[in-house]
Coordinates of C-alpha atoms and ligand atoms in Angstrom, one line a residue:
M1 CA 114.6 111.8 93.6
E2 CA 113.3 109.7 97.2
K3 CA 114.0 106.1 97.5
K4 CA 110.8 104.5 97.0
Y5 CA 109.6 101.5 100.0
Y6 CA 106.8 99.7 99.6
I7 CA 105.2 97.5 102.2
T8 CA 102.4 95.6 103.2
T9 CA 100.7 93.6 106.0
S10 CA 98.6 90.6 104.8
I11 CA 95.0 90.9 103.8
A12 CA 93.0 89.9 106.5
Y13 CA 90.5 86.9 105.8
V14 CA 86.7 88.4 106.0
N15 CA 84.6 85.4 107.5
S16 CA 84.7 87.5 110.1
T17 CA 85.1 91.1 112.0
P18 CA 88.4 92.3 113.5
H19 CA 90.5 90.8 116.2
I20 CA 93.2 92.7 118.2
G21 CA 95.8 90.3 116.6
Y22 CA 95.2 91.5 112.7
A23 CA 95.2 95.0 114.5
L24 CA 98.6 94.6 116.3
E25 CA 99.7 93.7 112.6
C26 CA 98.4 96.9 111.3
V27 CA 100.3 99.0 113.8
Q28 CA 103.5 97.3 113.6
A29 CA 103.5 97.3 109.6
D30 CA 101.8 101.5 110.1
A31 CA 105.4 102.2 112.6
I32 CA 107.6 101.0 110.4
A33 CA 105.5 102.5 106.7
R34 CA 106.2 105.8 109.1
Y35 CA 109.9 105.6 110.3
H36 CA 110.5 105.4 106.5
R37 CA 108.5 107.9 105.6
D38 CA 108.9 110.2 107.7
L39 CA 112.0 109.6 109.7
L40 CA 114.1 108.2 105.9
N41 CA 112.5 111.0 104.0
K42 CA 111.7 108.0 101.9
D43 CA 108.2 108.0 99.2
V44 CA 106.2 104.9 101.0
F45 CA 103.7 103.0 99.4
F46 CA 101.8 101.1 102.6
L47 CA 99.1 98.5 101.3
T48 CA 96.5 96.3 103.3
G49 CA 93.1 94.9 102.3
T50 CA 91.2 92.0 102.5
D51 CA 91.1 88.5 101.6
E52 CA 87.5 87.9 100.1
H53 CA 88.0 84.4 98.8
G54 CA 87.0 80.7 99.6
S55 CA 84.1 79.0 100.5
K56 CA 84.7 79.9 104.0
I57 CA 83.1 82.8 103.4
E58 CA 80.5 81.5 100.9
R59 CA 79.4 79.4 104.0
A60 CA 79.6 82.0 106.7
A61 CA 77.5 84.0 104.7
T62 CA 74.9 81.5 104.1
T63 CA 74.9 80.8 107.6
V64 CA 73.6 84.9 108.3
G65 CA 71.2 84.8 105.8
K66 CA 73.3 87.6 103.7
S67 CA 74.4 87.3 100.1
T68 CA 78.3 86.8 99.5
H69 CA 78.7 90.6 98.3
T70 CA 76.5 91.7 100.7
F71 CA 78.7 89.7 104.0
V72 CA 82.3 90.6 101.9
A73 CA 81.3 94.1 101.8
E74 CA 80.3 94.3 105.3
N75 CA 83.3 92.5 107.2
A76 CA 85.1 94.3 104.6
A77 CA 83.7 98.0 106.0
R78 CA 84.7 97.0 109.3
F79 CA 88.7 96.2 108.6
A80 CA 88.9 99.5 106.4
A81 CA 87.8 101.2 109.6
L82 CA 91.0 100.0 112.1
H83 CA 92.4 102.9 109.7
D84 CA 91.1 105.3 111.6
A85 CA 90.9 104.0 115.0
F86 CA 94.4 103.5 114.5
N87 CA 95.7 105.6 113.0
L88 CA 97.1 103.7 109.7
S89 CA 99.2 105.7 107.6
T90 CA 97.7 103.4 105.0
D91 CA 98.3 104.3 101.3
Y92 CA 95.7 101.9 99.7
F93 CA 93.2 99.6 101.1
I94 CA 92.3 96.5 98.4
R95 CA 89.7 93.8 98.9
T96 CA 90.3 91.2 96.1
S97 CA 87.0 90.7 95.4
A98 CA 85.9 94.0 94.1
D99 CA 89.4 95.8 92.6
P100 CA 89.6 95.4 88.8
I101 CA 93.5 95.5 88.8
H102 CA 93.4 92.8 91.4
R103 CA 91.5 90.8 88.8
A104 CA 93.3 91.7 85.9
N105 CA 96.9 90.9 87.8
V106 CA 95.4 87.4 88.9
L107 CA 94.4 86.9 85.6
E108 CA 98.0 88.0 84.3
I109 CA 99.8 86.2 86.7
W110 CA 97.9 83.0 85.8
N111 CA 98.6 83.0 81.9
K112 CA 102.4 83.4 83.1
L113 CA 102.2 81.0 85.0
L114 CA 99.9 78.5 82.4
A115 CA 102.7 79.7 79.1
N116 CA 106.2 78.6 81.4
D117 CA 104.5 75.4 81.9
D118 CA 103.8 75.3 85.5
L119 CA 100.4 74.6 85.9
Y120 CA 99.0 71.2 84.6
K121 CA 95.3 69.8 85.5
K122 CA 95.0 66.3 87.5
T123 CA 92.0 64.7 89.1
Y124 CA 92.9 64.3 92.9
S125 CA 91.7 62.7 95.9
G126 CA 92.2 63.7 99.1
L127 CA 90.8 64.9 102.8
Y128 CA 89.4 68.5 102.5
C129 CA 89.5 70.8 105.7
V130 CA 87.0 73.5 105.3
G131 CA 88.7 75.2 108.1
H132 CA 92.2 74.6 106.0
E133 CA 90.7 75.9 102.7
A134 CA 92.9 73.3 101.8
F135 CA 93.9 69.7 101.5
V136 CA 95.1 68.2 104.8
T137 CA 96.9 64.8 105.2
E138 CA 97.0 62.3 107.8
K139 CA 99.5 63.8 110.1
D140 CA 97.1 67.0 110.7
L141 CA 94.8 64.5 112.3
D142 CA 94.0 64.1 115.8
E143 CA 93.4 60.2 117.2
N144 CA 89.6 61.1 116.6
G145 CA 90.0 62.1 112.7
N146 CA 90.1 65.4 113.9
C147 CA 91.8 67.9 112.3
R148 CA 94.1 69.6 115.1
D149 CA 93.4 73.1 114.0
H150 CA 89.9 72.7 113.3
K151 CA 88.7 70.2 115.9
R152 CA 86.8 69.2 112.8
P153 CA 86.4 66.1 110.0
P154 CA 88.1 66.7 106.9
E155 CA 85.6 66.0 103.6
K156 CA 86.9 63.4 101.2
L157 CA 86.7 64.5 98.2
S158 CA 87.7 63.9 94.6
E159 CA 88.4 66.3 92.4
E160 CA 89.4 68.0 89.5
N161 CA 92.6 70.9 90.0
W162 CA 95.1 72.6 88.2
F163 CA 98.0 72.1 90.2
F164 CA 101.4 74.3 90.2
R165 CA 104.7 72.8 89.9
L166 CA 106.1 74.1 93.2
T167 CA 108.7 71.5 93.1
K168 CA 110.5 72.7 90.2
Y169 CA 111.4 75.4 92.4
Q170 CA 112.4 73.7 95.5
D171 CA 116.5 74.5 95.4
Q172 CA 115.7 77.9 93.8
L173 CA 113.8 78.7 97.3
V174 CA 116.7 77.2 99.7
S175 CA 119.5 79.5 98.2
L176 CA 117.8 82.8 98.1
I177 CA 116.3 81.9 102.0
E178 CA 119.5 80.6 102.7
K179 CA 122.0 83.7 102.0
D180 CA 118.7 85.9 102.4
I181 CA 118.1 87.4 99.4
I182 CA 114.6 86.5 100.9
K183 CA 115.0 87.9 104.3
I184 CA 113.6 86.1 107.5
H185 CA 113.0 88.0 110.6
P186 CA 113.6 86.8 113.1
V187 CA 116.5 84.0 111.9
G188 CA 114.2 81.4 113.9
R189 CA 111.4 81.7 111.6
K190 CA 114.3 81.3 108.5
K191 CA 115.6 78.0 110.1
E192 CA 111.3 76.7 110.3
I193 CA 111.3 77.4 106.3
L194 CA 114.7 76.0 105.4
N195 CA 113.4 73.0 107.2
F196 CA 110.4 72.4 105.9
L197 CA 112.1 72.9 102.2
Y198 CA 114.8 70.9 103.2
D199 CA 111.5 67.9 104.1
G200 CA 111.0 68.2 99.5
L201 CA 107.8 69.8 98.4
T202 CA 104.7 68.6 96.6
D203 CA 103.2 70.6 94.1
V204 CA 99.9 72.4 95.0
S205 CA 96.1 73.1 94.1
F206 CA 95.7 76.2 92.4
S207 CA 92.4 75.9 91.2
R208 CA 89.0 73.8 92.3
P209 CA 86.0 73.0 90.4
K210 CA 83.1 75.5 90.7
T211 CA 81.0 73.3 91.5
S212 CA 83.1 73.1 95.7
L213 CA 83.9 77.4 95.0
S214 CA 81.6 79.1 93.4
W215 CA 82.9 82.5 95.1
G216 CA 86.0 83.8 92.5
I217 CA 88.2 84.3 89.5
E218 CA 87.1 81.7 86.8
V219 CA 90.2 80.0 85.2
P220 CA 90.8 81.7 82.1
G221 CA 89.5 79.0 79.0
D222 CA 88.6 76.8 81.6
A223 CA 84.8 77.8 82.9
S224 CA 84.7 74.6 84.9
Q225 CA 87.3 75.7 87.7
V226 CA 87.7 78.7 89.8
I227 CA 91.5 79.9 90.8
Y228 CA 92.4 79.2 94.3
V229 CA 93.4 81.3 97.2
W230 CA 96.8 81.0 96.5
C231 CA 97.1 82.8 93.6
D232 CA 94.3 85.3 94.0
A233 CA 95.0 86.1 97.3
L234 CA 99.3 86.6 96.9
V235 CA 99.0 88.5 94.4
N236 CA 97.0 91.1 95.8
Y237 CA 100.8 92.6 96.3
L238 CA 101.5 93.2 93.4
Y239 CA 98.9 96.3 93.4
K240 CA 101.4 99.0 93.2
K241 CA 103.3 97.9 90.3
D242 CA 105.7 101.0 89.6
F243 CA 107.0 100.3 93.5
W244 CA 107.1 96.6 93.0
P245 CA 109.3 94.7 94.1
A246 CA 108.1 95.3 98.4
D247 CA 110.7 95.5 100.6
L248 CA 108.8 94.2 103.2
H249 CA 106.0 92.2 103.5
V250 CA 104.5 92.0 107.7
I251 CA 102.8 88.4 108.0
G252 CA 101.7 86.1 110.9
K253 CA 103.7 83.2 112.0
D254 CA 100.2 81.1 111.0
I255 CA 100.9 81.9 107.3
L256 CA 104.7 82.3 106.9
R257 CA 105.0 78.9 104.6
F258 CA 102.5 80.4 102.1
H259 CA 104.9 84.0 102.0
A260 CA 108.5 81.9 101.7
V261 CA 107.7 79.6 99.7
Y262 CA 104.5 79.2 97.3
W263 CA 105.0 83.1 96.9
P264 CA 108.2 83.4 95.4
A265 CA 107.6 80.8 93.7
I266 CA 104.9 82.6 91.7
L267 CA 106.7 85.0 91.2
L268 CA 109.8 83.5 89.9
S269 CA 107.7 81.1 87.5
A270 CA 106.5 84.6 86.3
G271 CA 109.9 86.2 86.0
L272 CA 109.1 88.8 87.9
A273 CA 111.3 90.3 90.9
L274 CA 110.9 88.5 94.5
P275 CA 110.3 90.5 98.2
K276 CA 113.1 91.5 100.2
E277 CA 112.3 90.8 103.3
L278 CA 109.6 88.9 105.8
F279 CA 108.6 90.3 109.0
V280 CA 106.9 86.9 111.2
H281 CA 105.5 88.1 114.0
G282 CA 104.3 86.0 117.0
H283 CA 100.7 85.9 117.5
I284 CA 98.7 88.0 120.7
T285 CA 96.7 86.0 123.7
V286 CA 94.2 87.3 125.8
N287 CA 94.7 86.9 129.8
G288 CA 97.1 84.1 129.0
E289 CA 94.8 82.4 126.7
K290 CA 93.9 81.8 123.0
M291 CA 91.4 83.8 121.9
S292 CA 88.1 82.1 120.7
K293 CA 84.5 83.0 120.6
S294 CA 84.0 79.6 122.8
I295 CA 86.1 80.9 125.7
G296 CA 84.4 84.1 125.0
N297 CA 87.8 86.2 125.7
T298 CA 88.1 88.4 122.3
V299 CA 88.5 91.7 122.6
D300 CA 87.1 93.8 120.2
P301 CA 89.7 96.5 119.3
F302 CA 87.8 99.1 118.3
E303 CA 86.2 99.1 121.9
L304 CA 89.8 98.9 123.5
V305 CA 90.7 102.7 121.1
Q306 CA 87.7 103.7 122.5
K307 CA 88.5 103.1 125.7
F308 CA 92.2 104.1 126.3
G309 CA 93.2 106.0 122.8
T310 CA 94.9 105.3 119.8
D311 CA 98.1 106.4 120.8
P312 CA 98.1 104.4 124.4
V313 CA 97.1 101.3 122.2
R314 CA 99.4 101.2 119.7
Y315 CA 102.1 102.1 122.7
F316 CA 101.4 98.7 124.3
F317 CA 101.3 97.2 121.6
L318 CA 105.1 98.1 120.4
R319 CA 107.0 98.5 123.4
E320 CA 104.9 95.7 125.3
N321 CA 106.9 92.5 123.6
S322 CA 109.1 92.0 121.0
P323 CA 107.0 92.2 117.6
F324 CA 109.0 88.2 116.9
E325 CA 107.0 86.7 120.2
D326 CA 104.2 86.2 121.0
G327 CA 102.6 88.7 123.2
D328 CA 99.5 88.8 126.0
Y329 CA 96.9 91.4 126.3
S330 CA 95.5 92.1 129.4
E331 CA 94.0 95.5 131.1
G332 CA 96.4 94.8 134.1
K333 CA 99.3 95.0 131.9
F334 CA 97.8 97.7 129.7
L335 CA 97.9 100.1 133.0
T336 CA 100.7 98.8 134.1
R337 CA 102.3 100.0 130.8
Y338 CA 100.6 103.5 130.7
E339 CA 101.3 104.5 134.2
A340 CA 104.7 103.6 133.5
D341 CA 105.5 104.9 130.8
L342 CA 103.0 107.3 129.3
V343 CA 101.9 109.1 132.3
S344 CA 105.0 109.3 135.0
G345 CA 107.5 108.8 131.7
I346 CA 106.8 111.1 128.3
G347 CA 103.7 112.6 130.0
N348 CA 105.2 113.8 133.4
L349 CA 108.3 114.8 131.9
F350 CA 106.6 117.2 129.1
A351 CA 104.5 119.2 131.5
R352 CA 107.4 119.3 133.8
V353 CA 109.4 121.0 131.0
N354 CA 107.0 123.6 130.4
R355 CA 106.5 124.4 133.9
L356 CA 110.0 125.3 134.0
K357 CA 110.3 126.8 130.8
D358 CA 107.2 129.5 132.2
L359 CA 108.7 130.2 135.7
L360 CA 112.4 130.5 133.9
S361 CA 110.6 132.8 131.2
I362 CA 112.6 130.3 128.6
T363 CA 111.0 131.6 125.4
T364 CA 112.7 131.5 121.9
P365 CA 112.8 127.8 120.7
V366 CA 116.0 126.0 121.6
T367 CA 117.9 124.5 119.1
E368 CA 121.2 124.4 120.8
S369 CA 122.3 122.2 123.5
S370 CA 125.0 121.2 125.6
T371 CA 128.0 118.8 124.3
E372 CA 126.6 115.9 126.7
T373 CA 123.2 116.4 125.7
I374 CA 124.2 115.6 122.3
K375 CA 126.4 112.9 123.2
I376 CA 123.1 111.2 124.8
L377 CA 121.2 111.7 121.8
E378 CA 123.0 110.6 119.3
E379 CA 124.2 107.5 121.5
K380 CA 120.3 106.7 122.1
E381 CA 119.4 107.9 118.2
S382 CA 122.2 105.0 117.1
A383 CA 120.3 103.0 119.3
Y384 CA 117.2 103.5 118.2
H385 CA 118.0 102.8 114.3
A386 CA 119.9 100.0 114.6
A387 CA 116.3 98.8 116.5
F388 CA 114.9 99.6 113.7
S389 CA 117.0 97.4 111.2
R390 CA 116.7 94.1 113.2
Y391 CA 112.4 95.5 113.2
E392 CA 112.9 95.2 117.4
L393 CA 110.3 98.3 117.3
H394 CA 110.0 98.1 121.4
E395 CA 113.7 98.6 121.8
A396 CA 113.8 101.3 119.7
L397 CA 111.0 102.9 122.0
G398 CA 113.0 101.6 125.0
S399 CA 116.0 103.9 123.1
V400 CA 113.3 106.8 123.6
L401 CA 112.6 106.0 126.5
E402 CA 116.2 106.4 128.1
L403 CA 116.2 109.8 126.8
I404 CA 113.2 110.6 128.8
R405 CA 114.9 109.4 131.7
Y406 CA 117.8 111.0 131.9
A407 CA 116.3 114.4 131.3
D408 CA 114.3 113.9 134.1
K409 CA 117.5 113.0 136.0
R410 CA 119.4 116.1 135.4
L411 CA 116.6 118.2 135.8
S412 CA 116.3 116.7 139.6
E413 CA 120.2 117.0 139.8
D414 CA 120.9 120.3 138.3
K415 CA 117.2 121.6 140.1
P416 CA 116.9 124.5 138.3
W417 CA 113.6 125.7 140.3
E418 CA 116.2 127.1 143.2
T419 CA 119.6 128.0 140.4
K420 CA 117.1 129.8 138.2
D421 CA 119.9 128.3 136.1
P422 CA 117.9 127.4 132.6
S423 CA 120.6 125.2 131.3
A424 CA 119.2 121.9 132.4
V425 CA 115.7 123.1 131.3
K426 CA 116.8 124.3 127.4
D427 CA 118.4 120.8 127.1
A428 CA 115.5 119.0 128.1
L429 CA 113.6 120.9 125.3
F430 CA 116.3 120.3 123.1
L431 CA 115.9 116.6 123.7
L432 CA 111.8 116.9 123.8
S433 CA 112.1 118.0 120.0
H434 CA 114.0 115.1 118.9
I435 CA 112.2 112.4 121.4
A436 CA 109.1 113.8 119.5
R437 CA 110.3 113.4 116.1
L438 CA 111.4 109.1 117.9
L439 CA 108.4 108.6 118.8
L440 CA 106.7 109.9 115.3
P441 CA 106.4 106.4 113.8
F442 CA 105.0 105.0 117.2
L443 CA 103.1 107.5 118.7
P444 CA 102.0 110.4 115.9
E445 CA 99.3 112.0 117.6
T446 CA 101.3 112.8 121.3
S447 CA 104.3 113.4 118.6
K448 CA 102.4 116.4 117.1
K449 CA 101.4 117.2 120.9
I450 CA 104.7 118.0 122.0
Q451 CA 105.6 119.8 118.9
S452 CA 102.4 122.2 119.5
G453 CA 103.1 122.6 123.0
E454 CA 99.5 123.4 123.6
T455 CA 98.0 120.8 125.4
P456 CA 99.9 120.6 128.6
H457 CA 98.5 117.1 129.8
L458 CA 99.8 114.3 127.5
F459 CA 97.9 110.7 128.9
P460 CA 95.2 111.5 131.6
R461 CA 95.2 109.4 134.7
L462 CA 92.9 106.5 134.1
S463 CA 90.7 105.8 137.5
I464 CA 89.3 102.1 136.5
Ligands
ZN1 ZN1 91.9 72.2 109.6

């Protein structure tokens, strides 16, 4: 039987349409999903979707004069369209406000937490930031009394909430993360979350009164309350029950705390298995600046793909930076990468080898190679797998580029067009078939084109 592999992205918040940061996360997760499916032959389930909970969404819908239902459905459709635009191999797209399986899972988890005496009701007074969808403290405010992240003042709120006994799981969480039973990549993020845990936890609000939040799942047995975002959104990961526990949650650094603390605590309380690893990616800026609607530098991921093609944009996302660092997109950086690695690198080798193959009338598929070429392939392929095991996706691509450079160099040195000796061309053909295989998780269309050998030009020169 094939080994199961369960991978998820975070679910996108549908108060607006997709930005390139979320497209980047989907492409990273897709490369990992394809690697496990196509190169390691595992039975993969790749889940993505939308978080449709909360007062922010309700307010955004009111602002544009739409019903919350219509508003979330329209925005969710934009996120679902990333599947085709970026050639994602997603197995299921979950919409938290529209999926009956999700709703049943949330209620089941709530009841398990309640049965375990981990939910209790109390009145809470505090400062509530709508941007955070959470209570904030004085520490989160700047000198003008505005939330540092959302640049607006929090609201004073006093209300009755159900609370989750997060504090009960503090020591267990520390031990699980210290021992890598939940393994956090990169190690810097593991240290960050351990420091947060060492500081001590407080119990967290798990419901809101219906008077402040009418959009959501009602608390079972308490019609005055709606289940709050943590216990709603995070539970989406349980969608594919026969694959649980997840092997990997792909998330951004801004939601690490919810995935490394709240989520495992919920699962411990519910008596369920824990996710094995967290992949915590950095953020992406545009022309060196944080994307924001007010600066007007947001980049529409759909326009990007329309202009440059799916595989080139995937390539830039996956090759330009370590996934764990913050990256930057600019058209200049994109074009430099495109020319150097795709046009002059893989595209040029492919065209060159095909010309030489015709020149020397090599017709049979090449399945063998010289000892030296096999040695190089083994060396680079093992570096490729090692990079994947650390999720350093840019390094895995780097190993493929080294194979391309090696094949090019061999051809230039051996000059088969003069000697008419086909051995270097045969070695290059042999390598190309393996390059296509190793490129599959990153550039699925290009990989297919190399294997079919039908189109001579993989990447056109762009005149911009
Ligand atoms: Zn805030």
